[in-house]
CSV table of C-alpha atoms in Angstrom, one decimal:
chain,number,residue,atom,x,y,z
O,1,UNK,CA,-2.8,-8.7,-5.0
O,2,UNK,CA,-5.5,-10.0,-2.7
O,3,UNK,CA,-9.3,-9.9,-2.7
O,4,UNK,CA,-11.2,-7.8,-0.7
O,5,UNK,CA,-14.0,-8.4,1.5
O,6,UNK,CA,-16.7,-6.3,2.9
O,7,UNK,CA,-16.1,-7.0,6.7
O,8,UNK,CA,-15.2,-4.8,9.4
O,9,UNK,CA,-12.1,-2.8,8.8
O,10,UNK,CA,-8.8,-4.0,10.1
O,11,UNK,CA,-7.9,-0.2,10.8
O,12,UNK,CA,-10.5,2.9,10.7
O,13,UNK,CA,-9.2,6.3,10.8
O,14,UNK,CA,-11.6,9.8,10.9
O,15,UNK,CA,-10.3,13.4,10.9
O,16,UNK,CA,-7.4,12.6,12.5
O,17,UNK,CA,-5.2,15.7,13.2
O,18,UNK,CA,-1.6,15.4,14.1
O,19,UNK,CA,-0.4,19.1,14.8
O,20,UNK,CA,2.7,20.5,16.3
O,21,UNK,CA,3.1,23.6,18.5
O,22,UNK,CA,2.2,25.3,21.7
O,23,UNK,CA,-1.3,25.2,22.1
O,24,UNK,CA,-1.7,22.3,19.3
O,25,UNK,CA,-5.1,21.4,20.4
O,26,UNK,CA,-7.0,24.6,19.6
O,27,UNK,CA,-6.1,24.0,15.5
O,28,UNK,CA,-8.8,21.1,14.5
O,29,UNK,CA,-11.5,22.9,15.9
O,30,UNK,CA,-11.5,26.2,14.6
O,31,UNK,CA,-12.8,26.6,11.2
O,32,UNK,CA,-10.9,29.8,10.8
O,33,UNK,CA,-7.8,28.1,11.2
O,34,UNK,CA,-8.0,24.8,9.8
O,35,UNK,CA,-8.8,26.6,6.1
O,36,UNK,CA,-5.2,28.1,6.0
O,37,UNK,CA,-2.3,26.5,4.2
O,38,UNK,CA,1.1,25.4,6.0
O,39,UNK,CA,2.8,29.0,6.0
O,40,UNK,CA,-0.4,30.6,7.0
O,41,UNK,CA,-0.8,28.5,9.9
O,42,UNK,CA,2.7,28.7,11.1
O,43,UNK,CA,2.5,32.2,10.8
O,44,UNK,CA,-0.7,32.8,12.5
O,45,UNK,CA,-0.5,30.1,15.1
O,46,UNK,CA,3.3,28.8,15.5
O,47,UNK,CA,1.7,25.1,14.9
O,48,UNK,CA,2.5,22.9,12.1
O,49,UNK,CA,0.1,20.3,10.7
O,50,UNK,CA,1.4,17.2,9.8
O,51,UNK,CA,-1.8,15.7,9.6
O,52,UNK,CA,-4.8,17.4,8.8
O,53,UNK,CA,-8.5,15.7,8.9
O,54,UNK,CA,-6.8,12.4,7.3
O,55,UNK,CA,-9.7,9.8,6.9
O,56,UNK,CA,-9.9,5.8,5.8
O,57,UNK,CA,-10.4,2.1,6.3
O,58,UNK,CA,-7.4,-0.4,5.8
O,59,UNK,CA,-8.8,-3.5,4.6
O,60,UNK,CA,-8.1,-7.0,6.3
O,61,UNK,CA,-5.4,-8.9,4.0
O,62,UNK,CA,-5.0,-5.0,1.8
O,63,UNK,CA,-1.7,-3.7,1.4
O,64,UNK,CA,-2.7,-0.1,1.6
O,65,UNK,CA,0.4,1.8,0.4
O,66,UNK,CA,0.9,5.8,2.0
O,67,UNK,CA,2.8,7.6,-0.1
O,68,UNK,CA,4.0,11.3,-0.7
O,69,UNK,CA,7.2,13.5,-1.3
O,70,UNK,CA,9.4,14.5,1.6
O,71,UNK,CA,7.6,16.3,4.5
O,72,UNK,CA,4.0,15.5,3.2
O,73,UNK,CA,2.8,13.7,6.8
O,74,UNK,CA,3.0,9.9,5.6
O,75,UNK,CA,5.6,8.8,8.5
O,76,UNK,CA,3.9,10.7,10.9
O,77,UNK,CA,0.6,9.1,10.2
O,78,UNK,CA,1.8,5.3,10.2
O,79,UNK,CA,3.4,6.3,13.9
O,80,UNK,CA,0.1,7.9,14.9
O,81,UNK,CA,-2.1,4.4,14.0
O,82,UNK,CA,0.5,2.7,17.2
O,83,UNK,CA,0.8,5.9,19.2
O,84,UNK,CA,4.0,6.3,18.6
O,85,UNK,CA,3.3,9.9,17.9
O,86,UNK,CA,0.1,10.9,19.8
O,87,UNK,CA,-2.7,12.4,17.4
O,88,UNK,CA,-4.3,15.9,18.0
O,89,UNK,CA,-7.7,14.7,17.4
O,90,UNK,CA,-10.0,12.3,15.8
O,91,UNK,CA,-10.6,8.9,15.8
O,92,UNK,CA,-8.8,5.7,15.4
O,93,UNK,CA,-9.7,1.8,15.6
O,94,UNK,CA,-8.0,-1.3,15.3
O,95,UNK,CA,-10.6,-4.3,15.1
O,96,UNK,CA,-13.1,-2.5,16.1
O,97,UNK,CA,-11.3,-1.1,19.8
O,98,UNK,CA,-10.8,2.7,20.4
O,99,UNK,CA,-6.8,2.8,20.4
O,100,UNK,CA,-6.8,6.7,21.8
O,101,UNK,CA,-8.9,5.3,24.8
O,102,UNK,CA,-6.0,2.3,24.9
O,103,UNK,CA,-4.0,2.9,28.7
O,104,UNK,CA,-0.9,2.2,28.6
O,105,UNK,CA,-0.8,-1.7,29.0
O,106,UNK,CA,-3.0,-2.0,25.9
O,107,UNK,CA,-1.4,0.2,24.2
O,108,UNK,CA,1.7,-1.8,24.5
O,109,UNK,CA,-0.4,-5.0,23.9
O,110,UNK,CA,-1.2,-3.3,20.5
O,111,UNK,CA,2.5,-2.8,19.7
O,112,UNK,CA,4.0,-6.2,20.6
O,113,UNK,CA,1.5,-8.1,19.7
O,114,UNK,CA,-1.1,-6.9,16.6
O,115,UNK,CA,1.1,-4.3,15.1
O,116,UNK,CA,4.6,-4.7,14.1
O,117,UNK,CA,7.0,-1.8,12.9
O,118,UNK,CA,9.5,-2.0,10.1
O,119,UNK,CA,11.8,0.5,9.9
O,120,UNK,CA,14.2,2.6,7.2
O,121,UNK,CA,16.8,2.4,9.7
O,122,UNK,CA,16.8,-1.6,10.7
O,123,UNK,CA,17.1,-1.0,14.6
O,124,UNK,CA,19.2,-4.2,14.9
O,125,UNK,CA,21.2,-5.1,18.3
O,126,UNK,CA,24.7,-5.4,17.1
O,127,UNK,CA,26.1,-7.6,20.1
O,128,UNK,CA,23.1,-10.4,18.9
O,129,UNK,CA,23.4,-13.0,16.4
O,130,UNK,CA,20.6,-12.8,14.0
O,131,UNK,CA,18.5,-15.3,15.6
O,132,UNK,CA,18.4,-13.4,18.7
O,133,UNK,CA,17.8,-10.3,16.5
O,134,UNK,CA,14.5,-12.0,15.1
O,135,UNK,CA,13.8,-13.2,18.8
O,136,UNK,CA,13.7,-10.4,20.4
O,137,UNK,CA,10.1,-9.7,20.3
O,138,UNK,CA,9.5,-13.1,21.2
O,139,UNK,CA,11.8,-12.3,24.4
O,140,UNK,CA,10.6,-9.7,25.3
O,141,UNK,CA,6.7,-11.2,25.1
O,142,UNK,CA,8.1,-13.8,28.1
O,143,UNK,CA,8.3,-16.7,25.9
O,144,UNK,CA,10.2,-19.5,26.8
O,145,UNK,CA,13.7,-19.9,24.9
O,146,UNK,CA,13.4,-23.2,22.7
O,147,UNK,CA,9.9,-21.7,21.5
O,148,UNK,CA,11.1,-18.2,20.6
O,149,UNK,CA,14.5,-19.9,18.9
O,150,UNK,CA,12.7,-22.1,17.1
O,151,UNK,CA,10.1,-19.6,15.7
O,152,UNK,CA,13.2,-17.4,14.9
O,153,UNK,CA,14.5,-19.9,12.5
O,154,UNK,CA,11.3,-20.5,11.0
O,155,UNK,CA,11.1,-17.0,10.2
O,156,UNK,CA,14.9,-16.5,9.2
O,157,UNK,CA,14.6,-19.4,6.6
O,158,UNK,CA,10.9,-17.5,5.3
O,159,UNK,CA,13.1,-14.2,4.7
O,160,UNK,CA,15.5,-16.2,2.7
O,161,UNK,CA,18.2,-15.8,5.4
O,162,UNK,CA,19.1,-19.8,5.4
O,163,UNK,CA,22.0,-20.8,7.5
O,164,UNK,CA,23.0,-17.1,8.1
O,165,UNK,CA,21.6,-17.2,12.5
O,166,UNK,CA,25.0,-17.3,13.6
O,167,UNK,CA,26.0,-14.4,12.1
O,168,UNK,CA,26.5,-10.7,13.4
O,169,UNK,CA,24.8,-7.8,11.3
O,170,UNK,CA,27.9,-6.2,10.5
O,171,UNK,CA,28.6,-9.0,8.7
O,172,UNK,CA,25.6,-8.9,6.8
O,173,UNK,CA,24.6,-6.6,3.7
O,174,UNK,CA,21.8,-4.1,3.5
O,175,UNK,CA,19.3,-5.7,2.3
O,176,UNK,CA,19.8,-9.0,4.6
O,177,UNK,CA,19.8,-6.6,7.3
O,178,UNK,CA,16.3,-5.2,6.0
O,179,UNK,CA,15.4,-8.9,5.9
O,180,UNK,CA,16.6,-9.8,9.7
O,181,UNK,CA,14.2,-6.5,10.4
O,182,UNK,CA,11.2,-8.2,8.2
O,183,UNK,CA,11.5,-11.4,10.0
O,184,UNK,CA,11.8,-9.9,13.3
O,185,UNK,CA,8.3,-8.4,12.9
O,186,UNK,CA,6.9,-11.7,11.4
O,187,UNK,CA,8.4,-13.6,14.3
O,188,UNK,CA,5.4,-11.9,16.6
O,189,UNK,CA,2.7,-13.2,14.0
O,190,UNK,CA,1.2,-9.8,14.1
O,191,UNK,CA,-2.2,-9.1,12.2
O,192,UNK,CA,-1.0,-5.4,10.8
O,193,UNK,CA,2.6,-5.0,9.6
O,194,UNK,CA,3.5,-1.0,9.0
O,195,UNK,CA,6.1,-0.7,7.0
O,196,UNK,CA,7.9,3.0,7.5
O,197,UNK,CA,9.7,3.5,3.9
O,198,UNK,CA,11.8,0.4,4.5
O,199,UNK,CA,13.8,0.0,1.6
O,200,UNK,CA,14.3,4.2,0.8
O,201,UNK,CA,18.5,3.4,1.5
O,202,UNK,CA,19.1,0.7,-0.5
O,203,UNK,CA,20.7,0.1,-3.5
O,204,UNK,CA,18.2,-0.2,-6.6
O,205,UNK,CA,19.1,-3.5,-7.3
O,206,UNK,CA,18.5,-4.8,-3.7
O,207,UNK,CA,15.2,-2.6,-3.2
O,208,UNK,CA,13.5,-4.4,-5.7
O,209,UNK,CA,14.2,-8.0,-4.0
O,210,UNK,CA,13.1,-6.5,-1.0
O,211,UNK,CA,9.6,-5.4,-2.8
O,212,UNK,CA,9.4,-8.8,-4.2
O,213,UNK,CA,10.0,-10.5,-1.0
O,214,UNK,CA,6.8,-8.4,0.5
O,215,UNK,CA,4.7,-9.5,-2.5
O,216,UNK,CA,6.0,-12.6,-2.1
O,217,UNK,CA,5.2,-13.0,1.5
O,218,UNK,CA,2.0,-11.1,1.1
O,219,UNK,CA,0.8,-13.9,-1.3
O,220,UNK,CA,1.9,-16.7,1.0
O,221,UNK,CA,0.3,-15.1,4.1
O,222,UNK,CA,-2.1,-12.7,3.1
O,223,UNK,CA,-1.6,-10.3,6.0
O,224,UNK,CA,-2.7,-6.8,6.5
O,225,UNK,CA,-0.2,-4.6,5.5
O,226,UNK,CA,0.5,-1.0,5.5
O,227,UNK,CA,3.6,0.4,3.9
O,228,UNK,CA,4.8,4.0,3.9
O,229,UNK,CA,7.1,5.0,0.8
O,230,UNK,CA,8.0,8.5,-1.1
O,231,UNK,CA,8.4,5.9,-4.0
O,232,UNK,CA,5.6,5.8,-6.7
O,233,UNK,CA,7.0,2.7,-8.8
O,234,UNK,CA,7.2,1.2,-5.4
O,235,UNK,CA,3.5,2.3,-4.3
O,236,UNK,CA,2.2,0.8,-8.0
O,237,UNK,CA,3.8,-1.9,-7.8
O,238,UNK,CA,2.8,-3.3,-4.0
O,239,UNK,CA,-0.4,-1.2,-3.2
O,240,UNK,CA,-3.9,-3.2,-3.2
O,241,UNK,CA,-4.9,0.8,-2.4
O,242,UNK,CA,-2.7,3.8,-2.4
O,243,UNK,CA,-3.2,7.3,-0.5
O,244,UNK,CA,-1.3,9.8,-1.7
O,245,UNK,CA,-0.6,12.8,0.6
O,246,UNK,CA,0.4,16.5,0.5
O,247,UNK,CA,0.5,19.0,2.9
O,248,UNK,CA,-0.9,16.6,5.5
O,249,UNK,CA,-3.9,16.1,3.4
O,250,UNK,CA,-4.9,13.2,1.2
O,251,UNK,CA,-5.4,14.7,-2.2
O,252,UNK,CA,-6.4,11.1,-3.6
O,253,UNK,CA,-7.1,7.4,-2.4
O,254,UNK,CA,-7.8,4.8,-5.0
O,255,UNK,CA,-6.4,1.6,-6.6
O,256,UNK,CA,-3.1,2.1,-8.5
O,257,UNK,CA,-5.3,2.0,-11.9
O,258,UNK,CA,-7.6,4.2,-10.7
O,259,UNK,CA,-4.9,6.7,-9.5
O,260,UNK,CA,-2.9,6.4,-12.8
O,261,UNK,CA,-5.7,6.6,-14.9
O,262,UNK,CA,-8.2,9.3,-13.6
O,263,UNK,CA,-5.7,11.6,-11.4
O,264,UNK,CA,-7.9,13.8,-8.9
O,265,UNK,CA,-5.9,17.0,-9.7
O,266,UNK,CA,-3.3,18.7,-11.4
O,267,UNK,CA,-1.1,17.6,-8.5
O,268,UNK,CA,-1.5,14.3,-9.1
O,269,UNK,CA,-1.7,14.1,-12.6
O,270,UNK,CA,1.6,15.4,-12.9
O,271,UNK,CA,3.0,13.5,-10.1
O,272,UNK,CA,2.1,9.9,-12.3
O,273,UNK,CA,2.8,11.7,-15.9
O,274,UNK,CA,6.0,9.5,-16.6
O,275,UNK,CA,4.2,6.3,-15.5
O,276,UNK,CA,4.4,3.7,-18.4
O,277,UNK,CA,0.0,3.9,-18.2
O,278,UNK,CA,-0.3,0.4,-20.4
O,279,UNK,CA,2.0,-1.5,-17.5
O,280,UNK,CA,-1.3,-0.2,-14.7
O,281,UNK,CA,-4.4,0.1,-16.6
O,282,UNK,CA,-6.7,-2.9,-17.6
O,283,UNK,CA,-7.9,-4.6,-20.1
O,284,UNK,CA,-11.9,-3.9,-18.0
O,285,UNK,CA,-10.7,-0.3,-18.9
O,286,UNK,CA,-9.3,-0.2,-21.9
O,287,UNK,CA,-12.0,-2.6,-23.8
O,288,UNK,CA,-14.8,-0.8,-26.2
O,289,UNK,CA,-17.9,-3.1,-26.9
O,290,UNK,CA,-18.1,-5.9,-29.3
O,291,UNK,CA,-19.2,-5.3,-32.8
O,292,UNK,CA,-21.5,-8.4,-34.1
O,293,UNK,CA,-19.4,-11.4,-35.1
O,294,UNK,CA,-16.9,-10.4,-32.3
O,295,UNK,CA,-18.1,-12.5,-29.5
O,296,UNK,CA,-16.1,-15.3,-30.1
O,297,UNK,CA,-13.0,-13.9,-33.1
O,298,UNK,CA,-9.5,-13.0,-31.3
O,299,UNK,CA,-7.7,-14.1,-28.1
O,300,UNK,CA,-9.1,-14.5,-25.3
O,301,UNK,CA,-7.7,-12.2,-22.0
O,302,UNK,CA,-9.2,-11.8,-18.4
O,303,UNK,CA,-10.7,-8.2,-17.7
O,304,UNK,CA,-7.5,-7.6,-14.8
O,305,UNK,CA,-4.9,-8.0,-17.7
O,306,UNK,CA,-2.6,-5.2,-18.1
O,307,UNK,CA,-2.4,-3.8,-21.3
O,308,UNK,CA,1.1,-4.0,-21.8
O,309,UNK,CA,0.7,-8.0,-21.5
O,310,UNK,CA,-2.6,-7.5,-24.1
O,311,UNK,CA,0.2,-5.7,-26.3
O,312,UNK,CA,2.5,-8.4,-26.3
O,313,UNK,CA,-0.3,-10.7,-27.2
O,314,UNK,CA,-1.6,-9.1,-30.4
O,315,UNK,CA,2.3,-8.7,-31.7
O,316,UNK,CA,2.3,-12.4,-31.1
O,317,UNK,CA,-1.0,-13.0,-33.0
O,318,UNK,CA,-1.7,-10.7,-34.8
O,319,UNK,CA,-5.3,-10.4,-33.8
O,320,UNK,CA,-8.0,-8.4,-31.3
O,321,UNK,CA,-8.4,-9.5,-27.8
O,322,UNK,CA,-11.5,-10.9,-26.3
O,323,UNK,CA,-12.3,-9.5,-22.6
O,324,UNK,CA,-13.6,-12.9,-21.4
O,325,UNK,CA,-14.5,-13.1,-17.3
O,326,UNK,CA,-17.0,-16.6,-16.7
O,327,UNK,CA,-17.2,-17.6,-19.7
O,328,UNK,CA,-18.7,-13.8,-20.6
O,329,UNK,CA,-16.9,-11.5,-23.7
O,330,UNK,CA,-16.9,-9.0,-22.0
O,331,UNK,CA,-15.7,-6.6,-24.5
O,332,UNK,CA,-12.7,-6.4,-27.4
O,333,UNK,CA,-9.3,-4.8,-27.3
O,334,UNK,CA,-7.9,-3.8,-30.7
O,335,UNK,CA,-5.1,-1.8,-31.9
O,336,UNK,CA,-6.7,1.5,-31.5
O,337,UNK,CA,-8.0,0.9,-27.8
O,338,UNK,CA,-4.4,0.1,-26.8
O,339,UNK,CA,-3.0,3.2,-28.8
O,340,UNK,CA,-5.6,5.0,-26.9
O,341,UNK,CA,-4.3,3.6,-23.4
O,342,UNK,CA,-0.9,4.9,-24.3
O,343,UNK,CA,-1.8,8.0,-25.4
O,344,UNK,CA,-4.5,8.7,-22.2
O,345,UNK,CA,-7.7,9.0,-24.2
O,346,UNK,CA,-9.1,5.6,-23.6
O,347,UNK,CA,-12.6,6.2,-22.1
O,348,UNK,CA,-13.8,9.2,-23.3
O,349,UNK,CA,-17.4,8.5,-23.7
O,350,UNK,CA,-20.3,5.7,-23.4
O,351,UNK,CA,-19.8,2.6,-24.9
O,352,UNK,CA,-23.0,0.0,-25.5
O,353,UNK,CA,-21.8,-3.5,-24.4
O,354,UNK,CA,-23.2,-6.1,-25.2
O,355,UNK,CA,-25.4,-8.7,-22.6
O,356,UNK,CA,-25.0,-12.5,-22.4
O,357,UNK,CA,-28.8,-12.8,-24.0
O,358,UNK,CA,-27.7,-10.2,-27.3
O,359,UNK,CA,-28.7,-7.3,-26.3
O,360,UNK,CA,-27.0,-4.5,-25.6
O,361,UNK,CA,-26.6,-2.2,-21.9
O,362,UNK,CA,-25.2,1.7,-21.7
O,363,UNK,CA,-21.9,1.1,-19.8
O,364,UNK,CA,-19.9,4.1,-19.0
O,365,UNK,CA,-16.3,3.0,-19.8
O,366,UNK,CA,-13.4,4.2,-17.6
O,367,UNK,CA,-14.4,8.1,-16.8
């Protein structure tokens, strides 16, 4: 996944409130109401809230990944960021600019131009070739034919959809229908793409090509990306940064490693119990100090190895890994830190690591 930088965000969102009802408005200011739970608030008020004082910054070139079960607010956030579902209250930026003060021509600046939607259900015109699928956007903006046609087949080949332009999408499958969607939203060269849990009806099989074909572009292009999914295999496997959601809320926002490996609650410890932990966590987290005489015995790993990769490796040789980042041991891996990463007990405790002149520094390890 990408780097991050410490520039402005590409998307900032503060308390924002998306609530449902007669008389909507009233909720996010009232302390009295905004303490009670789903039922309570239905009961009380006849208002549901989908989104309730929801707050953070999507990173330029991040896939931030929103994820939660069924009815827990994540598709009616992502349509709130365009204004596709009109928020309650708070506040919300792209690039800096106020999109709730946005009238109506900016708005649909914003939605043509800098934010681009894919869908679960692909949307496509079934009279259009695919070509004029992917064009459409590019129609629609007023440019001229020969320059959206020949961006639509740049884009088609991108999505792997090579020599298929002619075709109809009936006579497509699923998944290169999902792909005619993808390249449609490229086609705009839009700075955010929101992904709406694109792949949720495909088969398994065709899903994960479709995942791979994100990473894949995502690495190629580096663009902003935020993608919606109910899926946590999916979430770990594409998010930079996930958010998981329930209730409307955000119980926890953090790195898939972070996430896996310190849950917030109960709730979310249970929800990533089955996750296999040495195919997320780190070698930076699993690692204990060195002992003298370690600095330079075993094999030699970067500190944003996966365990399960560090396994592999000492089956193969048959000796400890060396955390090495610049030329720097950072620490060692040996059979009883990754034991510990599978059984959840790496990191209990303070480890004493030692510095590049001998020494050694307190270091808390992976709380």
């Amino acid at each position: 996944m990408s780097e991050q930088t410490d520039t402005q965000p590409v998307i900032s969102v503060q308390q924002l409130w998306k609530v449902f009802g007669k008389g909507a408005d009233r909720i996010p200011g009232d302390p009295a109401l905004t303490q009670l739970d789903a039922d309570e608030l239905r009961e009380r008020t006849g208002c549901t809230a989908a989104v309730r004082d929801v707050s953070f910054d999507v990173r330029k070139g991040e896939v931030f990944v929103v994820m939660g079960l069924s009815g827990s607010g994540k598709s009616t956030l992502v349509r709130c960021l365009t204004r596709l579902i009109e928020p309650t209250s708070g506040q919300l930026h792209v690039d800096g600019e106020d999109v709730l003060a946005m009238d109506k021509n900016r708005l649909r600046e914003l939605r043509r131009h800098r934010a681009a939607m894919v869908f679960q259900n692909f949307g496509l015109l079934p009279h259009r070739s695919v070509l004029d699928n992917v064009a459409y956007g590019l129609e629609i903006q007023g440019l001229p034919k020969a320059e959206r046609r020949a961006r639509a087949e740049e884009m088609v080949e991108k999505v792997g959809l090579t020599g298929l332009g002619g075709r109809r999408p009936r006579q497509l499958s699923g998944g290169q229908q999902q792909r005619v969607g993808l390249a449609r939203a490229l086609a705009v060269d839009p700075e955010v793409l929101l992904f709406d849990e694109p792949f949720s009806a495909l088969d398994p099989l065709i899903r994960r090509d479709m995942q791979e074909e994100v990473i894949r572009l995502h690495h190629e292009e580096g663009r902003t990306m935020v993608f919606i999914t109910h899926d946590l295999s999916e979430a770990l496997r594409l998010g930079d940064r996930i958010a998981l959601m329930r209730g409307g809320e955000i119980v926890q926002l953090g790195t898939p490693e972070e996430i896996v490996a310190t849950p917030a609650n109960d709730y979310v410890r249970d929800f990533v119990r089955d996750v296999p932990r040495e195919q997320v966590i780190s070698l930076r987290r699993a690692m204990r100090a060195t002992k003298k005489g370690e600095e330079r015995d075993g094999t030699a790993l970067g500190p944003n190895t996966v365990v399960a990769e560090a396994i592999e490796t000492v089956a193969r040789t048959g000796q400890r890994i060396r955390v090495v980042e610049g030329g720097r041991t950072l620490g060692v891996v040996d059979h009883e830190r990754l034991l510990s990463v599978i059984a959840g007990t790496e990191g209990n405790g303070h480890s004493r690591h030692q510095d590049p002149e001998g020494g050694t520094e307190e270091k808390v390890v992976a709380r």
